[in-house]
JSON list of C-alpha atoms in Angstrom, two decimals:
[
{"chain": "A", "resi": 1, "resn": "GLY", "atom": "CA", "xyz": [80.02, -53.15, 105.99]},
{"chain": "A", "resi": 2, "resn": "ALA", "atom": "CA", "xyz": [79.81, -50.84, 108.95]},
{"chain": "A", "resi": 3, "resn": "GLY", "atom": "CA", "xyz": [77.12, -51.56, 111.48]},
{"chain": "A", "resi": 4, "resn": "VAL", "atom": "CA", "xyz": [75.12, -49.17, 113.62]},
{"chain": "A", "resi": 5, "resn": "SER", "atom": "CA", "xyz": [77.39, -46.88, 115.60]},
{"chain": "A", "resi": 6, "resn": "GLN", "atom": "CA", "xyz": [76.62, -44.85, 118.70]},
{"chain": "A", "resi": 7, "resn": "THR", "atom": "CA", "xyz": [78.50, -42.05, 120.39]},
{"chain": "A", "resi": 8, "resn": "PRO", "atom": "CA", "xyz": [79.59, -41.57, 123.04]},
{"chain": "A", "resi": 9, "resn": "SER", "atom": "CA", "xyz": [80.03, -45.09, 124.34]},
{"chain": "A", "resi": 10, "resn": "ASN", "atom": "CA", "xyz": [79.88, -43.76, 127.89]},
{"chain": "A", "resi": 11, "resn": "LYS", "atom": "CA", "xyz": [78.46, -40.55, 129.28]},
{"chain": "A", "resi": 12, "resn": "VAL", "atom": "CA", "xyz": [78.59, -39.41, 132.89]},
{"chain": "A", "resi": 13, "resn": "THR", "atom": "CA", "xyz": [76.61, -36.34, 133.80]},
{"chain": "A", "resi": 14, "resn": "GLU", "atom": "CA", "xyz": [75.18, -34.61, 136.82]},
{"chain": "A", "resi": 15, "resn": "LYS", "atom": "CA", "xyz": [71.55, -34.49, 137.78]},
{"chain": "A", "resi": 16, "resn": "GLY", "atom": "CA", "xyz": [69.79, -31.66, 136.04]},
{"chain": "A", "resi": 17, "resn": "LYS", "atom": "CA", "xyz": [72.14, -31.47, 133.07]},
{"chain": "A", "resi": 18, "resn": "TYR", "atom": "CA", "xyz": [71.26, -31.84, 129.39]},
{"chain": "A", "resi": 19, "resn": "VAL", "atom": "CA", "xyz": [72.67, -34.70, 127.29]},
{"chain": "A", "resi": 20, "resn": "GLU", "atom": "CA", "xyz": [72.65, -35.70, 123.64]},
{"chain": "A", "resi": 21, "resn": "LEU", "atom": "CA", "xyz": [73.21, -39.23, 122.42]},
{"chain": "A", "resi": 22, "resn": "ARG", "atom": "CA", "xyz": [73.99, -39.89, 118.78]},
{"chain": "A", "resi": 23, "resn": "CYS", "atom": "CA", "xyz": [73.16, -42.82, 116.52]},
{"chain": "A", "resi": 24, "resn": "ASP", "atom": "CA", "xyz": [74.53, -43.52, 113.03]},
{"chain": "A", "resi": 25, "resn": "PRO", "atom": "CA", "xyz": [72.41, -46.19, 111.37]},
{"chain": "A", "resi": 26, "resn": "ILE", "atom": "CA", "xyz": [73.50, -48.60, 108.67]},
{"chain": "A", "resi": 27, "resn": "SER", "atom": "CA", "xyz": [73.72, -46.72, 105.41]},
{"chain": "A", "resi": 28, "resn": "GLY", "atom": "CA", "xyz": [70.46, -46.85, 103.51]},
{"chain": "A", "resi": 29, "resn": "HIS", "atom": "CA", "xyz": [68.34, -48.01, 106.44]},
{"chain": "A", "resi": 30, "resn": "THR", "atom": "CA", "xyz": [65.19, -45.96, 106.56]},
{"chain": "A", "resi": 31, "resn": "ALA", "atom": "CA", "xyz": [63.90, -47.17, 109.92]},
{"chain": "A", "resi": 32, "resn": "LEU", "atom": "CA", "xyz": [65.63, -46.20, 113.17]},
{"chain": "A", "resi": 33, "resn": "TYR", "atom": "CA", "xyz": [64.71, -47.15, 116.71]},
{"chain": "A", "resi": 34, "resn": "TRP", "atom": "CA", "xyz": [65.77, -46.08, 120.19]},
{"chain": "A", "resi": 35, "resn": "TYR", "atom": "CA", "xyz": [65.50, -48.41, 123.16]},
{"chain": "A", "resi": 36, "resn": "ARG", "atom": "CA", "xyz": [66.55, -48.01, 126.79]},
{"chain": "A", "resi": 37, "resn": "GLN", "atom": "CA", "xyz": [67.92, -50.86, 128.86]},
{"chain": "A", "resi": 38, "resn": "SER", "atom": "CA", "xyz": [68.02, -50.49, 132.62]},
{"chain": "A", "resi": 39, "resn": "LEU", "atom": "CA", "xyz": [70.06, -52.81, 134.80]},
{"chain": "A", "resi": 40, "resn": "GLY", "atom": "CA", "xyz": [68.61, -56.30, 134.87]},
{"chain": "A", "resi": 41, "resn": "GLN", "atom": "CA", "xyz": [65.95, -55.51, 132.32]},
{"chain": "A", "resi": 42, "resn": "GLY", "atom": "CA", "xyz": [65.43, -56.12, 128.64]},
{"chain": "A", "resi": 43, "resn": "PRO", "atom": "CA", "xyz": [65.51, -53.26, 126.14]},
{"chain": "A", "resi": 44, "resn": "GLU", "atom": "CA", "xyz": [62.46, -51.01, 126.36]},
{"chain": "A", "resi": 45, "resn": "PHE", "atom": "CA", "xyz": [61.16, -49.20, 123.29]},
{"chain": "A", "resi": 46, "resn": "LEU", "atom": "CA", "xyz": [61.37, -45.41, 123.22]},
{"chain": "A", "resi": 47, "resn": "ILE", "atom": "CA", "xyz": [60.77, -44.12, 119.69]},
{"chain": "A", "resi": 48, "resn": "TYR", "atom": "CA", "xyz": [60.77, -45.23, 116.06]},
{"chain": "A", "resi": 49, "resn": "PHE", "atom": "CA", "xyz": [61.58, -43.15, 112.97]},
{"chain": "A", "resi": 50, "resn": "GLN", "atom": "CA", "xyz": [60.64, -43.94, 109.42]},
{"chain": "A", "resi": 51, "resn": "GLY", "atom": "CA", "xyz": [62.72, -41.54, 107.38]},
{"chain": "A", "resi": 52, "resn": "THR", "atom": "CA", "xyz": [62.75, -38.13, 109.04]},
{"chain": "A", "resi": 53, "resn": "GLY", "atom": "CA", "xyz": [59.52, -38.46, 110.93]},
{"chain": "A", "resi": 54, "resn": "ALA", "atom": "CA", "xyz": [58.79, -40.10, 114.26]},
{"chain": "A", "resi": 55, "resn": "ALA", "atom": "CA", "xyz": [56.29, -42.83, 113.37]},
{"chain": "A", "resi": 56, "resn": "ASP", "atom": "CA", "xyz": [55.83, -43.95, 116.98]},
{"chain": "A", "resi": 57, "resn": "ASP", "atom": "CA", "xyz": [57.04, -42.08, 120.06]},
{"chain": "A", "resi": 58, "resn": "SER", "atom": "CA", "xyz": [54.79, -43.85, 122.51]},
{"chain": "A", "resi": 59, "resn": "GLY", "atom": "CA", "xyz": [57.72, -45.13, 124.55]},
{"chain": "A", "resi": 60, "resn": "LEU", "atom": "CA", "xyz": [59.20, -41.78, 125.49]},
{"chain": "A", "resi": 61, "resn": "PRO", "atom": "CA", "xyz": [58.71, -41.64, 129.26]},
{"chain": "A", "resi": 62, "resn": "ASN", "atom": "CA", "xyz": [58.02, -37.90, 129.55]},
{"chain": "A", "resi": 63, "resn": "ASP", "atom": "CA", "xyz": [58.61, -34.56, 127.84]},
{"chain": "A", "resi": 64, "resn": "ARG", "atom": "CA", "xyz": [62.23, -34.40, 129.01]},
{"chain": "A", "resi": 65, "resn": "PHE", "atom": "CA", "xyz": [63.02, -36.90, 126.27]},
{"chain": "A", "resi": 66, "resn": "PHE", "atom": "CA", "xyz": [63.11, -35.87, 122.64]},
{"chain": "A", "resi": 67, "resn": "ALA", "atom": "CA", "xyz": [64.65, -37.35, 119.50]},
{"chain": "A", "resi": 68, "resn": "VAL", "atom": "CA", "xyz": [65.30, -36.00, 116.02]},
{"chain": "A", "resi": 69, "resn": "ARG", "atom": "CA", "xyz": [66.40, -37.35, 112.68]},
{"chain": "A", "resi": 70, "resn": "PRO", "atom": "CA", "xyz": [66.47, -34.26, 110.46]},
{"chain": "A", "resi": 71, "resn": "GLU", "atom": "CA", "xyz": [67.96, -35.78, 107.31]},
{"chain": "A", "resi": 72, "resn": "GLY", "atom": "CA", "xyz": [66.66, -39.30, 107.65]},
{"chain": "A", "resi": 73, "resn": "SER", "atom": "CA", "xyz": [70.01, -40.74, 108.65]},
{"chain": "A", "resi": 74, "resn": "VAL", "atom": "CA", "xyz": [71.74, -39.79, 111.90]},
{"chain": "A", "resi": 75, "resn": "SER", "atom": "CA", "xyz": [69.52, -39.48, 114.94]},
{"chain": "A", "resi": 76, "resn": "THR", "atom": "CA", "xyz": [70.04, -37.68, 118.23]},
{"chain": "A", "resi": 77, "resn": "LEU", "atom": "CA", "xyz": [68.28, -38.55, 121.47]},
{"chain": "A", "resi": 78, "resn": "LYS", "atom": "CA", "xyz": [68.08, -35.55, 123.76]},
{"chain": "A", "resi": 79, "resn": "ILE", "atom": "CA", "xyz": [67.41, -35.68, 127.46]},
{"chain": "A", "resi": 80, "resn": "GLN", "atom": "CA", "xyz": [66.76, -32.49, 129.41]},
{"chain": "A", "resi": 81, "resn": "ARG", "atom": "CA", "xyz": [67.10, -32.03, 133.18]},
{"chain": "A", "resi": 82, "resn": "THR", "atom": "CA", "xyz": [68.51, -35.50, 133.64]},
{"chain": "A", "resi": 83, "resn": "GLU", "atom": "CA", "xyz": [67.51, -37.53, 136.68]},
{"chain": "A", "resi": 84, "resn": "ARG", "atom": "CA", "xyz": [69.27, -40.43, 138.37]},
{"chain": "A", "resi": 85, "resn": "GLY", "atom": "CA", "xyz": [66.54, -42.73, 137.09]},
{"chain": "A", "resi": 86, "resn": "ASP", "atom": "CA", "xyz": [67.61, -41.95, 133.52]},
{"chain": "A", "resi": 87, "resn": "SER", "atom": "CA", "xyz": [70.80, -43.95, 134.09]},
{"chain": "A", "resi": 88, "resn": "ALA", "atom": "CA", "xyz": [70.72, -46.85, 131.62]},
{"chain": "A", "resi": 89, "resn": "VAL", "atom": "CA", "xyz": [72.17, -48.13, 128.38]},
{"chain": "A", "resi": 90, "resn": "TYR", "atom": "CA", "xyz": [70.55, -46.42, 125.43]},
{"chain": "A", "resi": 91, "resn": "LEU", "atom": "CA", "xyz": [70.42, -48.64, 122.36]},
{"chain": "A", "resi": 92, "resn": "CYS", "atom": "CA", "xyz": [69.85, -47.64, 118.78]},
{"chain": "A", "resi": 93, "resn": "ALA", "atom": "CA", "xyz": [68.78, -50.01, 116.02]},
{"chain": "A", "resi": 94, "resn": "SER", "atom": "CA", "xyz": [68.10, -49.63, 112.32]},
{"chain": "A", "resi": 95, "resn": "SER", "atom": "CA", "xyz": [66.38, -51.70, 109.68]},
{"chain": "A", "resi": 96, "resn": "SER", "atom": "CA", "xyz": [66.00, -51.55, 105.93]},
{"chain": "A", "resi": 97, "resn": "LEU", "atom": "CA", "xyz": [62.96, -50.53, 103.96]},
{"chain": "A", "resi": 98, "resn": "GLY", "atom": "CA", "xyz": [59.76, -51.70, 105.54]},
{"chain": "A", "resi": 99, "resn": "GLY", "atom": "CA", "xyz": [60.45, -51.84, 109.26]},
{"chain": "A", "resi": 100, "resn": "ARG", "atom": "CA", "xyz": [59.30, -55.44, 109.31]},
{"chain": "A", "resi": 101, "resn": "ASN", "atom": "CA", "xyz": [62.86, -56.41, 108.47]},
{"chain": "A", "resi": 102, "resn": "GLU", "atom": "CA", "xyz": [65.53, -57.35, 111.01]},
{"chain": "A", "resi": 103, "resn": "GLN", "atom": "CA", "xyz": [66.57, -54.65, 113.44]},
{"chain": "A", "resi": 104, "resn": "PHE", "atom": "CA", "xyz": [70.35, -54.30, 113.73]},
{"chain": "A", "resi": 105, "resn": "PHE", "atom": "CA", "xyz": [71.53, -52.93, 117.05]},
{"chain": "A", "resi": 106, "resn": "GLY", "atom": "CA", "xyz": [74.34, -50.60, 117.93]},
{"chain": "A", "resi": 107, "resn": "PRO", "atom": "CA", "xyz": [76.71, -51.08, 120.87]},
{"chain": "A", "resi": 108, "resn": "GLY", "atom": "CA", "xyz": [74.77, -48.66, 123.06]},
{"chain": "A", "resi": 109, "resn": "THR", "atom": "CA", "xyz": [75.61, -45.58, 125.10]},
{"chain": "A", "resi": 110, "resn": "ARG", "atom": "CA", "xyz": [75.90, -46.11, 128.84]},
{"chain": "A", "resi": 111, "resn": "LEU", "atom": "CA", "xyz": [74.48, -43.02, 130.55]},
{"chain": "A", "resi": 112, "resn": "THR", "atom": "CA", "xyz": [75.22, -42.46, 134.22]},
{"chain": "A", "resi": 113, "resn": "VAL", "atom": "CA", "xyz": [73.51, -39.61, 136.03]},
{"chain": "A", "resi": 114, "resn": "LEU", "atom": "CA", "xyz": [75.17, -38.74, 139.33]},
{"chain": "B", "resi": 1, "resn": "ALA", "atom": "CA", "xyz": [49.27, -54.37, 125.77]},
{"chain": "B", "resi": 2, "resn": "GLN", "atom": "CA", "xyz": [51.74, -57.08, 124.89]},
{"chain": "B", "resi": 3, "resn": "ARG", "atom": "CA", "xyz": [54.09, -58.65, 127.41]},
{"chain": "B", "resi": 4, "resn": "VAL", "atom": "CA", "xyz": [56.99, -61.11, 127.26]},
{"chain": "B", "resi": 5, "resn": "THR", "atom": "CA", "xyz": [58.00, -63.22, 130.25]},
{"chain": "B", "resi": 6, "resn": "GLN", "atom": "CA", "xyz": [61.27, -65.07, 130.68]},
{"chain": "B", "resi": 7, "resn": "PRO", "atom": "CA", "xyz": [60.95, -66.83, 134.03]},
{"chain": "B", "resi": 8, "resn": "GLU", "atom": "CA", "xyz": [64.62, -67.76, 134.43]},
{"chain": "B", "resi": 9, "resn": "LYS", "atom": "CA", "xyz": [67.15, -65.01, 135.03]},
{"chain": "B", "resi": 10, "resn": "LEU", "atom": "CA", "xyz": [69.99, -67.50, 135.19]},
{"chain": "B", "resi": 11, "resn": "LEU", "atom": "CA", "xyz": [70.42, -70.95, 133.69]},
{"chain": "B", "resi": 12, "resn": "SER", "atom": "CA", "xyz": [73.46, -73.21, 133.94]},
{"chain": "B", "resi": 13, "resn": "VAL", "atom": "CA", "xyz": [73.80, -76.29, 131.79]},
{"chain": "B", "resi": 14, "resn": "PHE", "atom": "CA", "xyz": [76.62, -78.78, 131.32]},
{"chain": "B", "resi": 15, "resn": "LYS", "atom": "CA", "xyz": [78.32, -78.94, 127.95]},
{"chain": "B", "resi": 16, "resn": "GLY", "atom": "CA", "xyz": [76.63, -81.56, 125.80]},
{"chain": "B", "resi": 17, "resn": "ALA", "atom": "CA", "xyz": [73.37, -81.43, 127.75]},
{"chain": "B", "resi": 18, "resn": "PRO", "atom": "CA", "xyz": [70.10, -80.15, 126.24]},
{"chain": "B", "resi": 19, "resn": "VAL", "atom": "CA", "xyz": [69.16, -76.51, 126.68]},
{"chain": "B", "resi": 20, "resn": "GLU", "atom": "CA", "xyz": [65.72, -74.97, 126.94]},
{"chain": "B", "resi": 21, "resn": "LEU", "atom": "CA", "xyz": [65.19, -71.26, 127.53]},
{"chain": "B", "resi": 22, "resn": "LYS", "atom": "CA", "xyz": [61.60, -70.45, 128.33]},
{"chain": "B", "resi": 23, "resn": "CYS", "atom": "CA", "xyz": [59.59, -67.60, 126.88]},
{"chain": "B", "resi": 24, "resn": "ASN", "atom": "CA", "xyz": [55.90, -66.88, 127.33]},
{"chain": "B", "resi": 25, "resn": "TYR", "atom": "CA", "xyz": [53.98, -63.99, 125.90]},
{"chain": "B", "resi": 26, "resn": "SER", "atom": "CA", "xyz": [50.64, -62.27, 126.19]},
{"chain": "B", "resi": 27, "resn": "TYR", "atom": "CA", "xyz": [49.11, -60.65, 123.15]},
{"chain": "B", "resi": 28, "resn": "SER", "atom": "CA", "xyz": [45.58, -60.97, 121.83]},
{"chain": "B", "resi": 29, "resn": "GLY", "atom": "CA", "xyz": [46.50, -60.90, 118.14]},
{"chain": "B", "resi": 30, "resn": "SER", "atom": "CA", "xyz": [49.01, -62.81, 115.99]},
{"chain": "B", "resi": 31, "resn": "PRO", "atom": "CA", "xyz": [52.51, -61.98, 117.17]},
{"chain": "B", "resi": 32, "resn": "GLU", "atom": "CA", "xyz": [55.91, -62.25, 115.59]},
{"chain": "B", "resi": 33, "resn": "LEU", "atom": "CA", "xyz": [58.38, -63.80, 118.02]},
{"chain": "B", "resi": 34, "resn": "PHE", "atom": "CA", "xyz": [62.15, -63.46, 118.06]},
{"chain": "B", "resi": 35, "resn": "TRP", "atom": "CA", "xyz": [65.15, -64.59, 120.04]},
{"chain": "B", "resi": 36, "resn": "TYR", "atom": "CA", "xyz": [68.01, -62.14, 120.37]},
{"chain": "B", "resi": 37, "resn": "VAL", "atom": "CA", "xyz": [71.42, -63.03, 121.82]},
{"chain": "B", "resi": 38, "resn": "GLN", "atom": "CA", "xyz": [74.16, -60.92, 123.33]},
{"chain": "B", "resi": 39, "resn": "TYR", "atom": "CA", "xyz": [77.57, -62.52, 123.69]},
{"chain": "B", "resi": 40, "resn": "SER", "atom": "CA", "xyz": [80.12, -61.08, 126.09]},
{"chain": "B", "resi": 41, "resn": "ARG", "atom": "CA", "xyz": [81.28, -57.63, 124.95]},
{"chain": "B", "resi": 42, "resn": "GLN", "atom": "CA", "xyz": [79.22, -57.82, 121.77]},
{"chain": "B", "resi": 43, "resn": "ARG", "atom": "CA", "xyz": [76.07, -56.08, 120.66]},
{"chain": "B", "resi": 44, "resn": "LEU", "atom": "CA", "xyz": [72.59, -57.51, 120.68]},
{"chain": "B", "resi": 45, "resn": "GLN", "atom": "CA", "xyz": [71.93, -59.59, 117.57]},
{"chain": "B", "resi": 46, "resn": "LEU", "atom": "CA", "xyz": [69.08, -61.57, 116.13]},
{"chain": "B", "resi": 47, "resn": "LEU", "atom": "CA", "xyz": [69.36, -65.31, 116.65]},
{"chain": "B", "resi": 48, "resn": "LEU", "atom": "CA", "xyz": [66.15, -66.48, 115.05]},
{"chain": "B", "resi": 49, "resn": "ARG", "atom": "CA", "xyz": [62.55, -65.49, 114.30]},
{"chain": "B", "resi": 50, "resn": "HIS", "atom": "CA", "xyz": [59.57, -67.78, 114.26]},
{"chain": "B", "resi": 51, "resn": "ILE", "atom": "CA", "xyz": [58.45, -66.98, 110.73]},
{"chain": "B", "resi": 52, "resn": "SER", "atom": "CA", "xyz": [61.77, -68.22, 109.35]},
{"chain": "B", "resi": 53, "resn": "ARG", "atom": "CA", "xyz": [61.32, -71.67, 110.91]},
{"chain": "B", "resi": 54, "resn": "GLU", "atom": "CA", "xyz": [65.04, -72.30, 110.64]},
{"chain": "B", "resi": 55, "resn": "SER", "atom": "CA", "xyz": [67.75, -73.59, 112.94]},
{"chain": "B", "resi": 56, "resn": "ILE", "atom": "CA", "xyz": [70.56, -71.19, 113.78]},
{"chain": "B", "resi": 57, "resn": "LYS", "atom": "CA", "xyz": [73.69, -72.45, 115.58]},
{"chain": "B", "resi": 58, "resn": "GLY", "atom": "CA", "xyz": [71.72, -75.58, 116.42]},
{"chain": "B", "resi": 59, "resn": "PHE", "atom": "CA", "xyz": [68.95, -73.61, 118.14]},
{"chain": "B", "resi": 60, "resn": "THR", "atom": "CA", "xyz": [65.29, -73.95, 117.27]},
{"chain": "B", "resi": 61, "resn": "ALA", "atom": "CA", "xyz": [62.13, -72.37, 118.63]},
{"chain": "B", "resi": 62, "resn": "ASP", "atom": "CA", "xyz": [58.53, -73.23, 117.89]},
{"chain": "B", "resi": 63, "resn": "LEU", "atom": "CA", "xyz": [55.67, -70.82, 118.39]},
{"chain": "B", "resi": 64, "resn": "ASN", "atom": "CA", "xyz": [52.95, -72.52, 120.42]},
{"chain": "B", "resi": 65, "resn": "LYS", "atom": "CA", "xyz": [49.90, -70.30, 120.24]},
{"chain": "B", "resi": 66, "resn": "GLY", "atom": "CA", "xyz": [47.89, -72.53, 122.55]},
{"chain": "B", "resi": 67, "resn": "GLU", "atom": "CA", "xyz": [50.41, -72.18, 125.34]},
{"chain": "B", "resi": 68, "resn": "THR", "atom": "CA", "xyz": [51.52, -68.69, 124.20]},
{"chain": "B", "resi": 69, "resn": "SER", "atom": "CA", "xyz": [55.12, -69.85, 124.33]},
{"chain": "B", "resi": 70, "resn": "PHE", "atom": "CA", "xyz": [58.23, -69.59, 122.18]},
{"chain": "B", "resi": 71, "resn": "HIS", "atom": "CA", "xyz": [60.83, -71.64, 124.01]},
{"chain": "B", "resi": 72, "resn": "LEU", "atom": "CA", "xyz": [64.38, -71.80, 122.64]},
{"chain": "B", "resi": 73, "resn": "LYS", "atom": "CA", "xyz": [65.94, -75.25, 122.47]},
{"chain": "B", "resi": 74, "resn": "LYS", "atom": "CA", "xyz": [69.22, -76.87, 121.58]},
{"chain": "B", "resi": 75, "resn": "PRO", "atom": "CA", "xyz": [69.87, -80.59, 121.95]},
{"chain": "B", "resi": 76, "resn": "PHE", "atom": "CA", "xyz": [73.56, -80.38, 122.86]},
{"chain": "B", "resi": 77, "resn": "ALA", "atom": "CA", "xyz": [74.95, -77.28, 124.54]},
{"chain": "B", "resi": 78, "resn": "GLN", "atom": "CA", "xyz": [78.33, -75.89, 123.53]},
{"chain": "B", "resi": 79, "resn": "GLU", "atom": "CA", "xyz": [80.59, -73.60, 125.54]},
{"chain": "B", "resi": 80, "resn": "GLU", "atom": "CA", "xyz": [80.22, -70.84, 122.97]},
{"chain": "B", "resi": 81, "resn": "ASP", "atom": "CA", "xyz": [76.47, -70.74, 123.70]},
{"chain": "B", "resi": 82, "resn": "SER", "atom": "CA", "xyz": [77.15, -68.92, 126.97]},
{"chain": "B", "resi": 83, "resn": "ALA", "atom": "CA", "xyz": [75.45, -65.55, 126.54]},
{"chain": "B", "resi": 84, "resn": "MET", "atom": "CA", "xyz": [72.45, -63.42, 127.45]},
{"chain": "B", "resi": 85, "resn": "TYR", "atom": "CA", "xyz": [69.29, -64.40, 125.59]},
{"chain": "B", "resi": 86, "resn": "TYR", "atom": "CA", "xyz": [66.26, -62.18, 125.09]},
{"chain": "B", "resi": 87, "resn": "CYS", "atom": "CA", "xyz": [62.89, -63.19, 123.77]},
{"chain": "B", "resi": 88, "resn": "ALA", "atom": "CA", "xyz": [61.03, -60.43, 121.93]},
{"chain": "B", "resi": 89, "resn": "LEU", "atom": "CA", "xyz": [57.62, -59.88, 120.39]},
{"chain": "B", "resi": 90, "resn": "ARG", "atom": "CA", "xyz": [56.34, -57.63, 117.65]},
{"chain": "B", "resi": 91, "resn": "THR", "atom": "CA", "xyz": [52.65, -57.24, 116.98]},
{"chain": "B", "resi": 92, "resn": "SER", "atom": "CA", "xyz": [51.10, -57.87, 113.59]},
{"chain": "B", "resi": 93, "resn": "ASN", "atom": "CA", "xyz": [49.65, -54.37, 113.45]},
{"chain": "B", "resi": 94, "resn": "PHE", "atom": "CA", "xyz": [50.87, -52.50, 110.41]},
{"chain": "B", "resi": 95, "resn": "GLY", "atom": "CA", "xyz": [52.94, -49.53, 111.48]},
{"chain": "B", "resi": 96, "resn": "ASN", "atom": "CA", "xyz": [53.68, -50.98, 114.91]},
{"chain": "B", "resi": 97, "resn": "GLU", "atom": "CA", "xyz": [57.31, -51.87, 114.49]},
{"chain": "B", "resi": 98, "resn": "LYS", "atom": "CA", "xyz": [58.55, -51.82, 118.05]},
{"chain": "B", "resi": 99, "resn": "LEU", "atom": "CA", "xyz": [59.93, -54.88, 119.77]},
{"chain": "B", "resi": 100, "resn": "THR", "atom": "CA", "xyz": [58.80, -55.80, 123.28]},
{"chain": "B", "resi": 101, "resn": "PHE", "atom": "CA", "xyz": [61.53, -57.67, 125.11]},
{"chain": "B", "resi": 102, "resn": "GLY", "atom": "CA", "xyz": [61.58, -60.00, 128.07]},
{"chain": "B", "resi": 103, "resn": "THR", "atom": "CA", "xyz": [64.01, -59.47, 130.92]},
{"chain": "B", "resi": 104, "resn": "GLY", "atom": "CA", "xyz": [66.47, -61.99, 129.52]},
{"chain": "B", "resi": 105, "resn": "THR", "atom": "CA", "xyz": [68.10, -65.23, 130.63]},
{"chain": "B", "resi": 106, "resn": "ARG", "atom": "CA", "xyz": [71.81, -65.53, 131.23]},
{"chain": "B", "resi": 107, "resn": "LEU", "atom": "CA", "xyz": [72.89, -68.94, 129.98]},
{"chain": "B", "resi": 108, "resn": "THR", "atom": "CA", "xyz": [76.14, -70.41, 131.28]},
{"chain": "B", "resi": 109, "resn": "ILE", "atom": "CA", "xyz": [77.53, -73.59, 129.80]},
{"chain": "B", "resi": 110, "resn": "ILE", "atom": "CA", "xyz": [79.63, -75.52, 132.28]},
{"chain": "B", "resi": 111, "resn": "PRO", "atom": "CA", "xyz": [82.61, -77.26, 130.63]}
]
């Protein structure tokens, strides 16, 4: 079946602009995660949804970052007033009922802030 | 807070030679440990997890709580093992589902 998909695959924006990154999880997966991977680093946790609600947003670096999952499926990560330091690959993952199960990752969105 | 350390950024091994990718962690409770792999132009995928105690693609990893390590091993390297490997930890706390990753080791198998 289809895996986790993310759009766009690449996004180039200018400093100060607003961006939205989209994640389509595996159908039926209730848990959804966002991670950020900077160059030379491992993925770093941002936020975790169980259904529609954010169960853990402790990884969001500041209030410019926000994520939603209004219907418990697709999620959007929103970044306001982008900064050059936001440049990274943003990864989405999903897992089936009971987040203790395996997390399946998407291909990522490469965000470049000029 | 938990932390995962992978001391080697790069590792080159000859085909047929043994492989060991090191992973150390710090966490005061009982962790779950994982190895994820990313092959060229592919997405990150789970290789193995310590609770499964199984061998995947010839790789094994044993959780050593005394040494706080979860090293990944394979007795005979194959060219298709060339990839980026990440060690990851998840705490045992209910509701804490996030993975904490190390910085990764790029493994290159020399033909």
